[in-house]
C-alpha positions as a Python dict, from the first residue, in 0.01 Angstrom:
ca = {
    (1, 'X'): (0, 0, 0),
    (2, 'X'): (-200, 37, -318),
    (3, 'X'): (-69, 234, -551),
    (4, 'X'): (-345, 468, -651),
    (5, 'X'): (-383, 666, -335),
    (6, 'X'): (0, 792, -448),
    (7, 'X'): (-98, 904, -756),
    (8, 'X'): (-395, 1140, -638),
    (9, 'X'): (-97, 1218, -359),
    (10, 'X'): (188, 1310, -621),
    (11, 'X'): (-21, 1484, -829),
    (12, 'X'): (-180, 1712, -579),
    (13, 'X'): (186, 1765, -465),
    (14, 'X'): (284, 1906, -783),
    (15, 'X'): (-41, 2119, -828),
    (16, 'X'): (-137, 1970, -1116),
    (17, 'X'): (-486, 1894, -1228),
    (18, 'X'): (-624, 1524, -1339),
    (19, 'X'): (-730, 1699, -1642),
    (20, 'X'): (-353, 1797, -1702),
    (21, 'X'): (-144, 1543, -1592),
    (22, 'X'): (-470, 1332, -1831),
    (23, 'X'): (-284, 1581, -2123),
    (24, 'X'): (47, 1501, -2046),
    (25, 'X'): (-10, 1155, -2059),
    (26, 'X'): (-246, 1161, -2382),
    (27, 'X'): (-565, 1031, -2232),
    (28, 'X'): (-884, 1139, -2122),
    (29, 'X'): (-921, 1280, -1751),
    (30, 'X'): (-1239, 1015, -1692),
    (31, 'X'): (-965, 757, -1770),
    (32, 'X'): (-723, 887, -1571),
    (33, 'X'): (-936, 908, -1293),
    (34, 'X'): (-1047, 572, -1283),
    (35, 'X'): (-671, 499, -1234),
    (36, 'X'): (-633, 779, -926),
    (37, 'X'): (-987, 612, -738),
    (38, 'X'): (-842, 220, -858),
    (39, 'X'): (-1141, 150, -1056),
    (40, 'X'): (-875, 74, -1316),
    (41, 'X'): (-511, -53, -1333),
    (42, 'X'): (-297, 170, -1494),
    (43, 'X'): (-100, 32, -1796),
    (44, 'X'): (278, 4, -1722),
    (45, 'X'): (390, 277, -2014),
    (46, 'X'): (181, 510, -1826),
    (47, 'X'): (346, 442, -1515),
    (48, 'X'): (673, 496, -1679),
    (49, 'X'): (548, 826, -1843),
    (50, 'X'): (429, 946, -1474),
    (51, 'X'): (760, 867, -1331),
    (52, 'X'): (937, 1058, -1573),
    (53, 'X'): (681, 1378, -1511),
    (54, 'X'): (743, 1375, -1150),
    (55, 'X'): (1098, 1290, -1143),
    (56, 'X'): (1043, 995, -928),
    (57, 'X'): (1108, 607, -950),
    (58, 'X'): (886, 371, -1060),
    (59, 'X'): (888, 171, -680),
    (60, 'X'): (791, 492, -509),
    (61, 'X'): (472, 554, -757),
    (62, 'X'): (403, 145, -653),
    (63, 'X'): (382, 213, -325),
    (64, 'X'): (688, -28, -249),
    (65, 'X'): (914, 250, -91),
    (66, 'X'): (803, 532, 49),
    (67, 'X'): (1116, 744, -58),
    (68, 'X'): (1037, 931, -369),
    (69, 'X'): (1386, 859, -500),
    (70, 'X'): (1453, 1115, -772),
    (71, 'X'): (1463, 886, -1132),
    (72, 'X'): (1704, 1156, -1278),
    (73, 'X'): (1933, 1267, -996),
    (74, 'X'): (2050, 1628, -1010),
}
């Protein structure tokens, strides 16, 4: 699976806006969608910083599990 369907996925699930989660992550929301439509590989310290906004592990925003294990369990 390619990992950019997941983020448009995620994000939607949280309710959030590409101009927010864009915010969040100190970019633009024209370069953040170019990472949600795969135009454009997202750098790994974004990746990270996504994680850590949706409580979820890095493998699961890769699309190599499909179990959004929590990355800080309760």
């Amino acid at each position: 699976m390619r990992y950019y369907p997941r983020l448009r996925d995620i994000r939607e699930d949280h309710d959030l806006t590409q101009t927010e989660i864009a915010r969040m992550i100190g970019m633009s929301q024209v370069q953040y969608s170019r990472y949600e439509s795969g135009v454009q590989q997202i750098p790994f310290h974004h990746v990270i910083a996504l994680a850590k906004i949706y409580n979820v592990s890095i493998d699961y925003l890769a699309g190599l599990i499909n179990d959004p294990r929590p990355l800080y369990p309760k």
